Short mmCIF file of C-alpha atoms and ligand atoms in Angstrom, two decimals:
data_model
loop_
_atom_site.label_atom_id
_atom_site.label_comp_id
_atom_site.label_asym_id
_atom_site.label_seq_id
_atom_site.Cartn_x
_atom_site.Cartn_y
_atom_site.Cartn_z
CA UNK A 1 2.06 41.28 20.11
CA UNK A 2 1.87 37.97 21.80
CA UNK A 3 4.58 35.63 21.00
CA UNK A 4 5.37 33.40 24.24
CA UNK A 5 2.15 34.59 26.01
CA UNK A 6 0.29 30.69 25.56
CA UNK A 7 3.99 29.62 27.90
CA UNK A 8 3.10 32.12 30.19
CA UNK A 9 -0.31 31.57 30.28
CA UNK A 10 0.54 27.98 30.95
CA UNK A 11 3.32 28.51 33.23
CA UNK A 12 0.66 29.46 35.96
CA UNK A 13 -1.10 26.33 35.19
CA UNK A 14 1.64 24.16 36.44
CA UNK A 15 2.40 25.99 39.28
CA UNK A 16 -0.86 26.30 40.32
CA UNK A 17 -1.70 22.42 39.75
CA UNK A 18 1.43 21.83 41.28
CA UNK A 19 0.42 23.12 44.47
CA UNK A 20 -3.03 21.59 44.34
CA UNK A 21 -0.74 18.40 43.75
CA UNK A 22 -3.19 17.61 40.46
CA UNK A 23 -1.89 14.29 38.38
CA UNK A 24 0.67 15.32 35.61
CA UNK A 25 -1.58 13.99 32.67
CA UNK A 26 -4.18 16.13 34.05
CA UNK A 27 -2.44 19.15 34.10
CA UNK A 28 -1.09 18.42 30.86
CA UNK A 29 -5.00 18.07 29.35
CA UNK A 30 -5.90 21.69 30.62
CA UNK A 31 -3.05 23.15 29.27
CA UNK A 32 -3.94 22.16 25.63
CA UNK A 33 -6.63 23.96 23.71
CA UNK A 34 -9.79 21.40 22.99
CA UNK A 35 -9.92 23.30 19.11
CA UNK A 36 -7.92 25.22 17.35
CA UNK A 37 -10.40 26.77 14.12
CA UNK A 38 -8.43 28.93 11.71
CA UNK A 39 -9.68 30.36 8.74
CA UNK A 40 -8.68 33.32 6.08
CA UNK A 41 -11.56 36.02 5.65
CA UNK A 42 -11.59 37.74 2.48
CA UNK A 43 -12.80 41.00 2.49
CA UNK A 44 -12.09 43.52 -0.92
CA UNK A 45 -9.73 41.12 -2.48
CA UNK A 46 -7.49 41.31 0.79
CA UNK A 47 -7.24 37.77 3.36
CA UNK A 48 -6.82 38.36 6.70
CA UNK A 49 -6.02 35.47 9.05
CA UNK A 50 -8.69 34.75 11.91
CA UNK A 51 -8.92 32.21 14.59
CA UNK A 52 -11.23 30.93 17.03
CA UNK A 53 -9.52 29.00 19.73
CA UNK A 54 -12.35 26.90 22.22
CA UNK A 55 -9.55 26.06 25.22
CA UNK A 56 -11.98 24.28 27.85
CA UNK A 57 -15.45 23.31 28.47
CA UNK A 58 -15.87 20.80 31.35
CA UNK A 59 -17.67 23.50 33.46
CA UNK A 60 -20.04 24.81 30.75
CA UNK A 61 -19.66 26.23 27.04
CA UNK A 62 -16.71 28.08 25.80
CA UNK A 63 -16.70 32.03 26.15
CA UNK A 64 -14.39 34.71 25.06
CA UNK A 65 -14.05 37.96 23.15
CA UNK A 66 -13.06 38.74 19.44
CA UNK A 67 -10.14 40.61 19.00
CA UNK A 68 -9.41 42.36 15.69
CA UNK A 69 -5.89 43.53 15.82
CA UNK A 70 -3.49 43.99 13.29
CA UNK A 71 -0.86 41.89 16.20
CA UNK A 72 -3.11 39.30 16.64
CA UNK A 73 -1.36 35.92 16.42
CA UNK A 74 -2.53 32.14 17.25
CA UNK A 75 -0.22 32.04 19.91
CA UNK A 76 -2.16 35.50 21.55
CA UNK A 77 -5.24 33.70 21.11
CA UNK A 78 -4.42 30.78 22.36
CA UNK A 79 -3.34 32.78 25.62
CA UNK A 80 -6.55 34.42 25.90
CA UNK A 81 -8.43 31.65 26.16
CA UNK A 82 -6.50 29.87 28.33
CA UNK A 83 -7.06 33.24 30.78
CA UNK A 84 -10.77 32.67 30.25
CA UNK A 85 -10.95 29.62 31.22
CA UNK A 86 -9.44 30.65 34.78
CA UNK A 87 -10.87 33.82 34.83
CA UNK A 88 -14.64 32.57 34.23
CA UNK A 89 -13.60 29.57 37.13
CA UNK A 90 -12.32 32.08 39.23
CA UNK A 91 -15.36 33.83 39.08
CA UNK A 92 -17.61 31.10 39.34
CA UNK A 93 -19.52 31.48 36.40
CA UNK A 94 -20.70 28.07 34.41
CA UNK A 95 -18.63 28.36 31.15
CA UNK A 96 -15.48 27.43 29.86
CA UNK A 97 -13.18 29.69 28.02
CA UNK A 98 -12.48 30.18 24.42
CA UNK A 99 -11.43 33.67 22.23
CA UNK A 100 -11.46 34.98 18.69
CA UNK A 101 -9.46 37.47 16.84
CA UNK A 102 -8.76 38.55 12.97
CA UNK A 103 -5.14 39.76 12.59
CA UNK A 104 -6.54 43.58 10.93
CA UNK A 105 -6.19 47.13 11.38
CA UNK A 106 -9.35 48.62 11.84
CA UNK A 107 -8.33 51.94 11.38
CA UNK A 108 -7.48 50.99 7.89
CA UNK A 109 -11.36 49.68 7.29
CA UNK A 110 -14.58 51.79 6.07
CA UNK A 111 -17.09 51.15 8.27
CA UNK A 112 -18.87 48.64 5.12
CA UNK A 113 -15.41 46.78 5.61
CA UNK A 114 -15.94 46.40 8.84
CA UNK A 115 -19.04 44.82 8.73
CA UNK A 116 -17.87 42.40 5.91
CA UNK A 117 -14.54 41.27 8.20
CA UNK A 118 -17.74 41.27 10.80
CA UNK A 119 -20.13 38.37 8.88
CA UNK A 120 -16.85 36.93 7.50
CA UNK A 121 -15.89 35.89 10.51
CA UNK A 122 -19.43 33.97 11.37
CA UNK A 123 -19.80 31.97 8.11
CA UNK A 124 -15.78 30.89 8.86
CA UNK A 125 -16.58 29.83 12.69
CA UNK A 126 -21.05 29.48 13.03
CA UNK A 127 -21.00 25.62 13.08
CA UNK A 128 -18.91 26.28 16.14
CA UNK A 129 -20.72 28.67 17.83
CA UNK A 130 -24.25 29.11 19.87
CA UNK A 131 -25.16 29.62 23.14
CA UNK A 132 -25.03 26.24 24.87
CA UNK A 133 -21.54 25.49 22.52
CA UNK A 134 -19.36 28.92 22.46
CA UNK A 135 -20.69 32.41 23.12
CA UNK A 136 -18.30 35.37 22.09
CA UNK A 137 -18.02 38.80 23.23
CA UNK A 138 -16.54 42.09 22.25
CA UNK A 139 -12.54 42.81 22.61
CA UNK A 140 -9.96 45.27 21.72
CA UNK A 141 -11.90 47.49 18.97
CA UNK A 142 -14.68 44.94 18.67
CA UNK A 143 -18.10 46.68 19.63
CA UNK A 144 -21.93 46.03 20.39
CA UNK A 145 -22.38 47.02 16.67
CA UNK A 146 -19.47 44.37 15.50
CA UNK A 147 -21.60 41.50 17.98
CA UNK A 148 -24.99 43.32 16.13
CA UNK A 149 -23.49 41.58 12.44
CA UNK A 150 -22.61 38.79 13.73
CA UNK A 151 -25.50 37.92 15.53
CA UNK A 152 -27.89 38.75 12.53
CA UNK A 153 -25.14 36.89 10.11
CA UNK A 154 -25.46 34.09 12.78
CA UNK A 155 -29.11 33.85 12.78
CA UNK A 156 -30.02 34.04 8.90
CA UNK A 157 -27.43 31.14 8.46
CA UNK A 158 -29.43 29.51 10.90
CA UNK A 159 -32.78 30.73 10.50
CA UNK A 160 -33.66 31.05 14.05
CA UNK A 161 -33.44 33.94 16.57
CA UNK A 162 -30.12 32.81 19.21
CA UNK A 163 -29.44 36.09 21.04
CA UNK A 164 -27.35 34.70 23.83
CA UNK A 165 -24.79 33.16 20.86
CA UNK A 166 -23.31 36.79 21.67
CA UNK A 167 -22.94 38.61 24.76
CA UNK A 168 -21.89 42.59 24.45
CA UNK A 169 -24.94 43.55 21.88
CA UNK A 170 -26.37 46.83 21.55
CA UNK A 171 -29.50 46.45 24.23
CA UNK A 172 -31.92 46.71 21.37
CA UNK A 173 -30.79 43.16 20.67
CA UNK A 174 -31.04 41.99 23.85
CA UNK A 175 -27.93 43.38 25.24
CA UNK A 176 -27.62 44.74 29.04
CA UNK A 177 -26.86 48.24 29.57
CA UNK A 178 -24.08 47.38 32.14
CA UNK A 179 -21.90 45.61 29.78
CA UNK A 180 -20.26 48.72 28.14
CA UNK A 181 -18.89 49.63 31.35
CA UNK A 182 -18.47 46.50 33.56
CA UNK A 183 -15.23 45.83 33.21
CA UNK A 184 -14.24 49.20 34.57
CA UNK A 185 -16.76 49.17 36.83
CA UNK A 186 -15.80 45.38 38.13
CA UNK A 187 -12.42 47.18 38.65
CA UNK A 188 -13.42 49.84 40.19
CA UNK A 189 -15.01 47.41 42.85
CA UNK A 190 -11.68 45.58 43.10
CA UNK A 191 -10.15 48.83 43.82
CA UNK A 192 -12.80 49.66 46.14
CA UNK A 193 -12.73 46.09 48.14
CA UNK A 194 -8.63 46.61 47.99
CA UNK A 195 -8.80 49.73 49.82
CA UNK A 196 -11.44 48.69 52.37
CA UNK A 197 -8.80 45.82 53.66
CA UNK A 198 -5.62 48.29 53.48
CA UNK A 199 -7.57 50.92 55.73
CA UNK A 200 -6.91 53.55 53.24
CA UNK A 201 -9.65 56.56 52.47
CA UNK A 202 -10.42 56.60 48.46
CA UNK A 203 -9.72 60.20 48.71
CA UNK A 204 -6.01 59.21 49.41
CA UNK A 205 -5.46 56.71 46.93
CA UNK A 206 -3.66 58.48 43.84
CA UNK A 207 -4.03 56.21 40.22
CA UNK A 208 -2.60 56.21 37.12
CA UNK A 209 -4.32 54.17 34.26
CA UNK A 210 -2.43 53.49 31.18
CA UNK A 211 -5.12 53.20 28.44
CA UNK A 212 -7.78 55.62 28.30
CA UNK A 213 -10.30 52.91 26.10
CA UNK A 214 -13.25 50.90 27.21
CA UNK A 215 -12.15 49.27 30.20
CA UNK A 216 -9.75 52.33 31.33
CA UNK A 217 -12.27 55.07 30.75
CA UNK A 218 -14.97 53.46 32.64
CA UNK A 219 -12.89 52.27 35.71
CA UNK A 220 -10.94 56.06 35.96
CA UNK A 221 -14.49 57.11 36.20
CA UNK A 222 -15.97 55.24 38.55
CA UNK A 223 -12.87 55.39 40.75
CA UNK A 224 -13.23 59.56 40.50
CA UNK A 225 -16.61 59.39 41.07
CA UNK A 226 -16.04 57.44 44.66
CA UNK A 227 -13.15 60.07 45.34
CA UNK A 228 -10.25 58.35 44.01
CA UNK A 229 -7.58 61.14 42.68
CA UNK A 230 -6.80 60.43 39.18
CA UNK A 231 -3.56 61.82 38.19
CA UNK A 232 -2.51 60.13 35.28
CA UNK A 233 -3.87 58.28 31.96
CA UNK A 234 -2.74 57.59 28.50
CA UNK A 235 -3.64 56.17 25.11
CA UNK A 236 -1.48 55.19 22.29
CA UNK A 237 -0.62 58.13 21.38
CA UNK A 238 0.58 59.58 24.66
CA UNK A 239 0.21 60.71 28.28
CA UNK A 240 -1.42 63.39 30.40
CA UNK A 241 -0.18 63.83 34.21
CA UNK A 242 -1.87 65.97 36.59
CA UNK A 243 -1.19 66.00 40.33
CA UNK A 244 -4.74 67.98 41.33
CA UNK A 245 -6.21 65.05 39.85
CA UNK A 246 -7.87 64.77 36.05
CA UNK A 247 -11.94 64.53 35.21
CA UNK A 248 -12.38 61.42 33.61
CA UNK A 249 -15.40 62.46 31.34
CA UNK A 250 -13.92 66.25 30.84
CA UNK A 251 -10.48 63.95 29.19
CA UNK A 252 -12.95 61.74 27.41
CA UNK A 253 -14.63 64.68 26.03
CA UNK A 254 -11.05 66.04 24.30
CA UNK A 255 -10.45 62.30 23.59
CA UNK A 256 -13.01 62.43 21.42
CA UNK A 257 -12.48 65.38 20.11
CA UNK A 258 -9.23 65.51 19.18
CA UNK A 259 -8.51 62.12 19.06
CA UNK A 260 -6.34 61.58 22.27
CA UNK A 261 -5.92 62.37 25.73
CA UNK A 262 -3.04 64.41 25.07
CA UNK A 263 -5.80 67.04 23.46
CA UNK A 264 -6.81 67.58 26.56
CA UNK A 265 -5.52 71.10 28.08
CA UNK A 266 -5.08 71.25 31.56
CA UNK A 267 -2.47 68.53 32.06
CA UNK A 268 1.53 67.94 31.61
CA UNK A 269 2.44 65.80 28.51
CA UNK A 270 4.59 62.69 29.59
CA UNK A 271 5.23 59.78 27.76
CA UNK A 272 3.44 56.18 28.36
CA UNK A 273 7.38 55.17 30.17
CA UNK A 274 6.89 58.07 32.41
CA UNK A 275 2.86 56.82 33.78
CA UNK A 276 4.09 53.40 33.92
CA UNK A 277 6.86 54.69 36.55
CA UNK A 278 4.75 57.51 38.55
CA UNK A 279 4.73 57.18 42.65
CA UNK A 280 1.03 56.23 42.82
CA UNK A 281 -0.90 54.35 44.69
CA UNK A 282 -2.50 52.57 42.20
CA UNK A 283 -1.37 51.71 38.48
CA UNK A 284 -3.68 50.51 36.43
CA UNK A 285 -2.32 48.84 33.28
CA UNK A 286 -5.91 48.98 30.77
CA UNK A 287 -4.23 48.48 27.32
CA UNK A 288 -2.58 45.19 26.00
CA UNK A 289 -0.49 42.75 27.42
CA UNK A 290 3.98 42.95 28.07
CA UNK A 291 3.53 46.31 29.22
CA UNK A 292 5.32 45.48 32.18
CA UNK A 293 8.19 43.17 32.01
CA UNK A 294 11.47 42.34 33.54
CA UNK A 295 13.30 45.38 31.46
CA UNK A 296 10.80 47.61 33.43
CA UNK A 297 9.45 46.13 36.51
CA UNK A 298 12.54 47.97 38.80
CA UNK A 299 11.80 51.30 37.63
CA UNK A 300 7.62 50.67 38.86
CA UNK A 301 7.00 52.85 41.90
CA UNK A 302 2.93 52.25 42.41
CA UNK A 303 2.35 50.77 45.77
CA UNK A 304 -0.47 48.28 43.21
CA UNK A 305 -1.02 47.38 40.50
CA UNK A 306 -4.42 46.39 39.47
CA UNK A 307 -4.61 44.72 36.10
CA UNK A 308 -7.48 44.97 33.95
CA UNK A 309 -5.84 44.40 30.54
CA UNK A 310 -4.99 41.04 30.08
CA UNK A 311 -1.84 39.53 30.40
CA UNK A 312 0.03 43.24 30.79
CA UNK A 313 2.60 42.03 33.44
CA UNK A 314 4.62 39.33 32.20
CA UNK A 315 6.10 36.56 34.39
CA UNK A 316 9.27 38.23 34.93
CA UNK A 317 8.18 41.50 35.39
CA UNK A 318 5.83 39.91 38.55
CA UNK A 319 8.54 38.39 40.12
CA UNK A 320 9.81 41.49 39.88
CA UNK A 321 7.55 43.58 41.29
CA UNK A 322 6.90 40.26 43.99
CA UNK A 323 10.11 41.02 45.31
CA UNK A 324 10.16 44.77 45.31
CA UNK A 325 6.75 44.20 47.74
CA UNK A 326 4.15 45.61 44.93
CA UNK A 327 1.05 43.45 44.66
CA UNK A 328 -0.43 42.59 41.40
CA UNK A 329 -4.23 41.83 41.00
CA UNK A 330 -4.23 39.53 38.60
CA UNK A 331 -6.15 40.53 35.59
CA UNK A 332 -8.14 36.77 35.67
CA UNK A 333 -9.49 38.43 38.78
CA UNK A 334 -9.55 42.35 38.27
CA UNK A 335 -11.13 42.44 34.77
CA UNK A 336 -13.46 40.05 35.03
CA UNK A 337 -16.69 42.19 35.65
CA UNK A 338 -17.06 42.16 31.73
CA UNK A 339 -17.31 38.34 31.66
CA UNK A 340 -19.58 38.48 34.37
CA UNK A 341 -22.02 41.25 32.93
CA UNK A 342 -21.92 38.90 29.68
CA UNK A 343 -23.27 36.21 32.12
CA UNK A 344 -26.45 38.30 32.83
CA UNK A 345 -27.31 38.48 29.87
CA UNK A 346 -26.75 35.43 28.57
CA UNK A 347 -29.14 34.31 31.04
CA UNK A 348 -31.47 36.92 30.96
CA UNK A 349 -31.29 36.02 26.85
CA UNK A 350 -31.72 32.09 27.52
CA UNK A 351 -35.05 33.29 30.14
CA UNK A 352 -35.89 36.26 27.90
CA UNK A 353 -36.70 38.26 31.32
CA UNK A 354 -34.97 41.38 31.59
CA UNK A 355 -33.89 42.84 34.91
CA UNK A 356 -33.59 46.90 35.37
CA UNK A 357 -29.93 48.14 35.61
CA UNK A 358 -29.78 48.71 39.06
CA UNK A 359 -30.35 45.39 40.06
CA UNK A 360 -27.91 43.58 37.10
CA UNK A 361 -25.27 46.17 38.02
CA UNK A 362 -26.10 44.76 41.87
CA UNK A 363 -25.65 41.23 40.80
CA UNK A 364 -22.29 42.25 38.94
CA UNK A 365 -20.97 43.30 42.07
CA UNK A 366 -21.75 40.79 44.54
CA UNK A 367 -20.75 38.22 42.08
CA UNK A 368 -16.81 39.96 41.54
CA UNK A 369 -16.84 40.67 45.58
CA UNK A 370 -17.29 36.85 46.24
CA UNK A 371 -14.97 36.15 43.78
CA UNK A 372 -12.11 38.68 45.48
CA UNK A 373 -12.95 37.65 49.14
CA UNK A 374 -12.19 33.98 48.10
CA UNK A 375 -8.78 34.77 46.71
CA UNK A 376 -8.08 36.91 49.33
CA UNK A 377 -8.82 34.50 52.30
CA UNK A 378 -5.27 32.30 50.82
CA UNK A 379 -2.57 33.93 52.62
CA UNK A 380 -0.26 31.72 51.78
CA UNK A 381 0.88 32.94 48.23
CA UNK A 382 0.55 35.92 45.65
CA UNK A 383 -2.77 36.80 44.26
CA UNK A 384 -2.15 35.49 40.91
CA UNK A 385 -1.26 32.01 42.22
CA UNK A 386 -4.29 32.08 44.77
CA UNK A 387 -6.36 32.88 41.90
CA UNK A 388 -4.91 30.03 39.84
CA UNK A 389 -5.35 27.64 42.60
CA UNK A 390 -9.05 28.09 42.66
CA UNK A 391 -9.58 28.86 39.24
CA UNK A 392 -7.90 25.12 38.18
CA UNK A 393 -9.09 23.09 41.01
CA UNK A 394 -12.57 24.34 39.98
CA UNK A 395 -11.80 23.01 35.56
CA UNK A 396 -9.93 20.23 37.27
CA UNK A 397 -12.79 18.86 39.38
CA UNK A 398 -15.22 19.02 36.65
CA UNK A 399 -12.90 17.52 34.38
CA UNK A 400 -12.31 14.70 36.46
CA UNK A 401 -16.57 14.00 37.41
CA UNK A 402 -16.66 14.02 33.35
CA UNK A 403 -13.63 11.48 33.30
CA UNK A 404 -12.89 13.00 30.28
CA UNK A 405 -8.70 13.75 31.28
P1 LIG B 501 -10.01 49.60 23.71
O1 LIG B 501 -9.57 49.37 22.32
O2 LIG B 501 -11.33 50.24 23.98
O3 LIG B 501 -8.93 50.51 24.50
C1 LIG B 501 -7.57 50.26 24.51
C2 LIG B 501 -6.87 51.58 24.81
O4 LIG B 501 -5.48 51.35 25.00
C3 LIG B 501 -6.99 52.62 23.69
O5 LIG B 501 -7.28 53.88 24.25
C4 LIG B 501 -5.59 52.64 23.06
O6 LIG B 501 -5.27 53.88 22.47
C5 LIG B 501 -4.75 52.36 24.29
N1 LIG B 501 -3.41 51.86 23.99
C6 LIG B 501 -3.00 50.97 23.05
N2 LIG B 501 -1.67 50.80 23.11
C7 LIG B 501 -1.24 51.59 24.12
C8 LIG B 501 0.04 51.85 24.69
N3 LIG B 501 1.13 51.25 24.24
N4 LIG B 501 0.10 52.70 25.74
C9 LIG B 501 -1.00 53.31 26.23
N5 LIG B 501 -2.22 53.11 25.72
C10 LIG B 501 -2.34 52.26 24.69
O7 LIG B 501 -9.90 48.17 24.44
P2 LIG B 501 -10.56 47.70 25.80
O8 LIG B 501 -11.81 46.98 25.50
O9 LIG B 501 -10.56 48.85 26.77
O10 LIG B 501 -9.51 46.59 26.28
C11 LIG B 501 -8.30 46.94 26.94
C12 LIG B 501 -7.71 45.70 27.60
O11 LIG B 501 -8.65 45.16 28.51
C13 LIG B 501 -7.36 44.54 26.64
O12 LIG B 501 -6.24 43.86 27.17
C14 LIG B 501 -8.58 43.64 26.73
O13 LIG B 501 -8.29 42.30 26.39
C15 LIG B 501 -8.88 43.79 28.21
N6 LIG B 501 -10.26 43.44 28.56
C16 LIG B 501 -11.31 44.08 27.98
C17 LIG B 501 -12.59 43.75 28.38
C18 LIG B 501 -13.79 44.50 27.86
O14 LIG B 501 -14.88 44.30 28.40
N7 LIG B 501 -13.65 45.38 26.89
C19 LIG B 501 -12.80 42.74 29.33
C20 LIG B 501 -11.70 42.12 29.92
C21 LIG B 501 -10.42 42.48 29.52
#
């Protein structure tokens, strides 16, 4: 899927070091990856190729999701930690930023294969895991049950209990119930914030999300649920478009039922082109990344677009949309409510106290508030670069009180 993504990942580096007129050799250290583990998992006489990439970890240990995916390539990984490493800056939160994936098609698995590509994976990479070294998380179709293995493989191998070597777990392991949805939700709170400064009522804000999954589901619910209208949303195997607005748990419901959202009845069939080009107010790309690119970025007609996929507008497709007068909310911003809910409870794991829902989901949202008023307050560029700016001067700073560059 990826191919070019670590350039463009790195592209914003230099710009934004640039600007912060960082040393050259500096710049040059944070753009490389600290490790680069690779191994082949063998699971039923078939090898699949999985990485985990540890990018940087002057402000604390690594942290990033596992991706299994049958596009997953180095180069992808390699581009999604880079974007953790800003995002987790940008947020303030004391890690670095590292990311996994297997190159696999789940949907081609039994759910014992599963688990095997699961505990593969942690005898390959547990020397280089743990939670003061590298702490991973779910990602696209990894699950609480997927983090369950590998935190039990992780722990007999080495015969201790560790349960903040994983964020994401099923709360009987010590998970938080937040997690599932706090990436929507730290969206939806983006979305919120965004209106609040553009003086416009939620019940006037129209949004179309392009994948109905985790992070889509959760944020086109919690947007409906403060009055947003949602009129559009799509998986990969299609589009529904309603202007009276869609329920969010009504389309979930069908989704699950009959295995899209285009099961669901009361809506117009268009195709994932059509969503990406709707007149809304918001568009909300929620599925994988190059979904918006130069070859598309004219035909965009959302007044926003809030990213909570990663990396789903390329470079040239936000220069683009830049110059057309659409603002992007960069996804090292926008989606980073999962990250942060994986900071509770790591820390809640490392205390072993346990706060009650109301009060992590609290924290969640004063933490991704701070971290949007801060980006917002630089005028004097797009969002993306603003993030950058504080996101690398943050890595930068520590790097340099390390002198380790
Ligand atoms: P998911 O697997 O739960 O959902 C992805 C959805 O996208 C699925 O419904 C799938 O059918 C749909 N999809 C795939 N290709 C599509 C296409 N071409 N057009 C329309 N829909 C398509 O994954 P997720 O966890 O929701 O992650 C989605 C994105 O958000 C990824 O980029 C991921 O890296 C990013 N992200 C996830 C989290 C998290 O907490 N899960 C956190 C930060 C960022």
């Amino acid at each position: 899927m990826g191919d070019g993504l670590f350039e463009a990942a790195n592209k914003k580096l230099f710009e934004a070091g640039k600007l912060l007129g960082l040393d050259a050799d500096l710049i040059n250290t944070l753009s490389k990856p600290k490790n680069i583990l690779t191994a082949e998992l063998e699971v039923n006489g078939n090898s699949f190729p999985a990485f985990r990439i540890q990018h940087n970890d002057a402000r604390g240990p690594f942290k990033g999701g596992i991706r299994f995916h049958p596009h997953v390539t180095e180069d992808e990984v390699k581009a999604l930690a880079a974007w953790m490493t800003w995002k987790c800056s940008i947020a303030g939160l004391p890690y670095g930023g590292g990311k996994g994936g297997v190159s696999i098609d789940t949907k081609k698995l039994s759910e014992k294969e599963l688990e095997q590509v699961s505990r593969e994976y942690i005898r390959a990479f547990h020397k280089h895991l743990g939670p003061d070294k590298d702490i991973p998380a779910p990602d696209v179709a990894t699950n609480p049950q997927v983090m369950a293995w590998m935190l039990d493989e992780y722990e007999k191998i080495e015969q201790r209990h560790a349960p903040g070597t994983f964020t994401g777990k099923p709360v009987e392991l010590g998970g938080i119930a937040v997690r599932d949805s706090a990436t929507g939700y730290g969206g939806f709170v983006v979305a919120k914030l965004l209106a609040e400064r553009k003086n416009l009522k939620p019940s006037s804000i129209t949004v179309a999300v392009q994948g109905f999954g985790n992070v889509g589901y959760h944020a086109a619910r919690f947007m409906h649920k403060a009055g947003f209208r949602i009129v559009a949303v799509s998986d990969a195997k299609g589009a529904i478009h309603s202007n009276e607005g869609l329920q969010p748990e009504k389309v979930m419901q069908a989704k699950t039922t009959g295995g899209s959202v285009t099961a669901y009845p009361d809506a117009k069939h268009i195709t994932n082109e059509d969503l990406l080009e709707l007149g809304v107010d918001l568009l909300v790309p929620a599925a994988l990344e190059n979904q918006i690119t130069e070859k598309n970025a004219h035909n965009i007609n959302a007044r926003f677009i809030l990213e909570l996929a990663n990396g789903p507008v390329s470079p040239g497709g936000e220069k683009q949309l830049l110059a057309d007068g659409k603002p992007v909310i960069p996804d090292v911003l926008a989606n980073s409510g999962g990250v942060i809910a994986s900071y509770l409870e790591w820390v809640q794991n490392n205390y072993g106290y346990y706060w009650e829902d109301e009060e992590a989901r609290q924290k969640l949202e004063s933490v991704i508030a701070r971290a949007f008023n801060t980006v917002m307050e630089d005028s004097e560029t797009d969002l993306r670069t603003a993030a950058y700016k504080i996101g690398v001067k943050r890595v930068a700073n520590a790097a340099l009180l390390r002198g380790n560059t």
